[in-house]
CSV table of C-alpha atoms in Angstrom, one decimal:
chain,number,residue,atom,x,y,z
A,1,UNK,CA,6.8,-16.4,9.2
A,2,UNK,CA,9.9,-16.9,7.0
A,3,UNK,CA,12.5,-14.2,7.7
A,4,UNK,CA,15.5,-15.4,5.7
A,5,UNK,CA,15.1,-12.5,3.2
A,6,UNK,CA,16.7,-9.2,4.1
A,7,UNK,CA,14.7,-6.2,2.9
A,8,UNK,CA,16.3,-2.8,2.4
A,9,UNK,CA,13.8,-0.1,2.7
A,10,UNK,CA,14.6,2.9,0.5
A,11,UNK,CA,13.0,5.8,-1.3
A,12,UNK,CA,11.6,4.7,-4.7
A,13,UNK,CA,13.2,6.3,-7.8
A,14,UNK,CA,12.1,7.0,-11.3
A,15,UNK,CA,13.9,3.9,-12.6
A,16,UNK,CA,11.9,1.7,-10.2
A,17,UNK,CA,8.5,2.7,-11.7
A,18,UNK,CA,8.1,-0.2,-14.2
A,19,UNK,CA,9.0,-2.8,-11.6
A,20,UNK,CA,6.7,-1.2,-9.1
A,21,UNK,CA,3.9,-1.2,-11.6
A,22,UNK,CA,4.4,-4.9,-12.3
A,23,UNK,CA,4.4,-5.5,-8.5
A,24,UNK,CA,1.1,-3.7,-8.0
A,25,UNK,CA,-0.5,-5.5,-10.9
A,26,UNK,CA,0.6,-9.0,-9.7
A,27,UNK,CA,-0.4,-8.2,-6.1
A,28,UNK,CA,-3.8,-6.9,-7.0
A,29,UNK,CA,-4.5,-9.8,-9.3
A,30,UNK,CA,-3.6,-12.2,-6.5
A,31,UNK,CA,-5.8,-10.4,-3.9
A,32,UNK,CA,-8.7,-9.2,-6.0
A,33,UNK,CA,-9.3,-11.5,-9.0
A,34,UNK,CA,-11.5,-13.8,-6.8
A,35,UNK,CA,-13.6,-10.8,-5.8
A,36,UNK,CA,-13.9,-8.8,-9.0
A,37,UNK,CA,-12.5,-10.9,-11.8
A,38,UNK,CA,-9.3,-10.5,-13.8
A,39,UNK,CA,-10.8,-8.0,-16.3
A,40,UNK,CA,-12.0,-5.6,-13.6
A,41,UNK,CA,-8.7,-5.8,-11.7
A,42,UNK,CA,-6.8,-5.1,-15.0
A,43,UNK,CA,-9.0,-2.0,-15.5
A,44,UNK,CA,-8.4,-0.8,-12.0
A,45,UNK,CA,-4.7,-1.2,-12.1
A,46,UNK,CA,-4.5,0.3,-15.6
A,47,UNK,CA,-6.2,3.5,-14.3
A,48,UNK,CA,-4.8,3.7,-10.8
A,49,UNK,CA,-1.3,2.4,-11.3
A,50,UNK,CA,-0.1,3.7,-14.7
A,51,UNK,CA,3.5,4.8,-14.8
A,52,UNK,CA,2.3,8.4,-15.1
A,53,UNK,CA,0.1,8.1,-12.1
A,54,UNK,CA,2.9,6.5,-10.0
A,55,UNK,CA,5.2,9.3,-11.2
A,56,UNK,CA,2.7,11.9,-10.0
A,57,UNK,CA,2.4,10.2,-6.6
A,58,UNK,CA,6.2,10.1,-6.3
A,59,UNK,CA,6.4,13.9,-6.9
A,60,UNK,CA,3.6,14.8,-4.5
A,61,UNK,CA,4.8,17.2,-1.7
A,62,UNK,CA,4.6,15.9,1.9
A,63,UNK,CA,4.6,12.3,0.8
A,64,UNK,CA,6.8,9.2,0.9
A,65,UNK,CA,7.0,6.5,-1.8
A,66,UNK,CA,9.2,3.7,-0.6
A,67,UNK,CA,10.2,0.2,-1.6
A,68,UNK,CA,11.3,-3.0,0.1
A,69,UNK,CA,14.3,-4.1,-2.0
A,70,UNK,CA,16.0,-7.5,-1.7
A,71,UNK,CA,19.0,-6.4,-3.8
A,72,UNK,CA,17.7,-8.5,-6.6
A,73,UNK,CA,14.0,-7.5,-6.8
A,74,UNK,CA,11.6,-5.0,-5.4
A,75,UNK,CA,9.5,-7.1,-3.0
A,76,UNK,CA,7.1,-4.5,-1.8
A,77,UNK,CA,6.1,-0.8,-2.1
A,78,UNK,CA,4.2,1.7,0.0
A,79,UNK,CA,3.0,5.2,-0.6
A,80,UNK,CA,1.7,7.6,2.0
A,81,UNK,CA,1.1,11.4,2.5
A,82,UNK,CA,0.6,13.7,5.4
A,83,UNK,CA,-2.8,15.2,6.1
A,84,UNK,CA,-4.4,17.4,8.8
A,85,UNK,CA,-1.4,19.8,8.8
A,86,UNK,CA,0.9,16.9,9.3
A,87,UNK,CA,-1.0,15.2,12.2
A,88,UNK,CA,-2.2,12.2,10.1
A,89,UNK,CA,-0.4,10.0,7.7
A,90,UNK,CA,-2.8,8.6,5.0
A,91,UNK,CA,-1.5,5.3,3.7
A,92,UNK,CA,-2.7,5.2,0.1
A,93,UNK,CA,-1.1,2.0,-1.0
A,94,UNK,CA,1.0,-0.9,0.4
A,95,UNK,CA,1.7,-4.0,-1.7
A,96,UNK,CA,4.0,-6.9,-1.2
A,97,UNK,CA,4.5,-9.6,-3.9
A,98,UNK,CA,2.8,-12.8,-2.9
A,99,UNK,CA,6.0,-14.8,-2.8
A,100,UNK,CA,7.4,-12.3,-0.2
A,101,UNK,CA,4.3,-12.0,2.0
A,102,UNK,CA,4.6,-13.1,5.6
A,103,UNK,CA,8.4,-12.4,5.6
A,104,UNK,CA,8.4,-9.0,7.2
A,105,UNK,CA,8.5,-6.7,4.1
A,106,UNK,CA,5.0,-5.2,4.8
A,107,UNK,CA,5.9,-4.6,8.5
A,108,UNK,CA,9.2,-3.0,7.5
A,109,UNK,CA,7.4,-0.7,5.1
A,110,UNK,CA,4.9,0.4,7.7
A,111,UNK,CA,7.6,1.0,10.3
A,112,UNK,CA,9.5,3.1,7.9
A,113,UNK,CA,6.5,5.2,7.0
A,114,UNK,CA,5.7,5.8,10.6
A,115,UNK,CA,9.1,7.4,11.1
A,116,UNK,CA,8.9,9.5,7.9
A,117,UNK,CA,6.3,11.9,9.3
A,118,UNK,CA,7.6,13.0,12.8
A,119,UNK,CA,4.7,15.4,13.5
A,120,UNK,CA,2.1,12.7,12.8
A,121,UNK,CA,0.1,11.3,15.6
A,122,UNK,CA,-1.8,8.6,13.6
A,123,UNK,CA,-1.8,6.6,10.4
A,124,UNK,CA,-5.1,6.0,8.5
A,125,UNK,CA,-5.9,3.7,5.6
A,126,UNK,CA,-8.8,2.2,3.7
A,127,UNK,CA,-9.0,-1.5,2.8
A,128,UNK,CA,-11.4,-3.5,0.7
A,129,UNK,CA,-14.0,-5.0,3.1
A,130,UNK,CA,-13.6,-8.5,1.7
A,131,UNK,CA,-9.8,-8.5,1.8
A,132,UNK,CA,-9.6,-10.5,5.0
A,133,UNK,CA,-5.9,-11.1,4.6
A,134,UNK,CA,-5.1,-7.4,4.5
A,135,UNK,CA,-7.5,-6.6,7.3
A,136,UNK,CA,-5.8,-9.2,9.5
A,137,UNK,CA,-2.3,-7.8,8.6
A,138,UNK,CA,-3.3,-4.3,9.7
A,139,UNK,CA,-5.1,-5.5,12.8
A,140,UNK,CA,-1.9,-7.4,13.9
A,141,UNK,CA,0.0,-4.2,13.5
A,142,UNK,CA,-2.3,-2.2,15.8
A,143,UNK,CA,-4.8,-0.7,13.4
A,144,UNK,CA,-8.4,-0.5,14.6
A,145,UNK,CA,-11.5,-0.1,12.5
A,146,UNK,CA,-12.9,3.5,12.6
A,147,UNK,CA,-15.6,3.4,10.0
A,148,UNK,CA,-16.7,2.5,6.5
A,149,UNK,CA,-15.7,4.5,3.5
A,150,UNK,CA,-17.6,4.7,0.2
A,151,UNK,CA,-16.3,3.0,-2.9
A,152,UNK,CA,-12.8,1.9,-3.6
A,153,UNK,CA,-13.3,2.7,-7.3
A,154,UNK,CA,-13.1,6.4,-8.0
A,155,UNK,CA,-15.8,5.9,-10.5
A,156,UNK,CA,-18.1,4.4,-7.8
A,157,UNK,CA,-18.2,0.9,-9.3
A,158,UNK,CA,-16.2,-1.5,-7.3
A,159,UNK,CA,-16.3,-2.7,-3.6
A,160,UNK,CA,-16.6,-1.0,-0.3
A,161,UNK,CA,-13.7,-0.1,1.9
A,162,UNK,CA,-13.2,-0.1,5.6
A,163,UNK,CA,-11.3,2.7,7.4
A,164,UNK,CA,-8.6,1.7,9.9
A,165,UNK,CA,-6.3,3.9,12.0
A,166,UNK,CA,-3.6,3.5,14.6
A,167,UNK,CA,-1.7,5.9,16.8
A,168,UNK,CA,1.9,6.6,16.0
């Protein structure tokens, strides 16, 4: 793992939204084009990661929207919210640009989120069942598979997700 890049983990701001959206689109194309094709990934990111949708996520109560910043670029982002009266953190999204993967940005984002919800006892997430790179990333960080969720696509069209959880 290359570790020469320093990541500053900070709260995302309104001015970050265009760069965050670009990061999500690039990361999703890298991970999911081989599974779904570029057109389907473009449709999903257009719906799920519009600037307006990201703005709504950022404003959600009991949530954290953070970025890994190199000082020159946003290398990664993560968004999570509390559930179960604060006992569970639901990780809705974590993305790291391909050129910054395996350098510690994803781990730093997860660590920061774990500390943002002091009442939480666990963190839960869903990951596409065929995204072996992401599954391995989460397993190496202590997440264990707890079940299979329905569709990743809110409309019911695209792949199946697996549920993972870890104690905090």
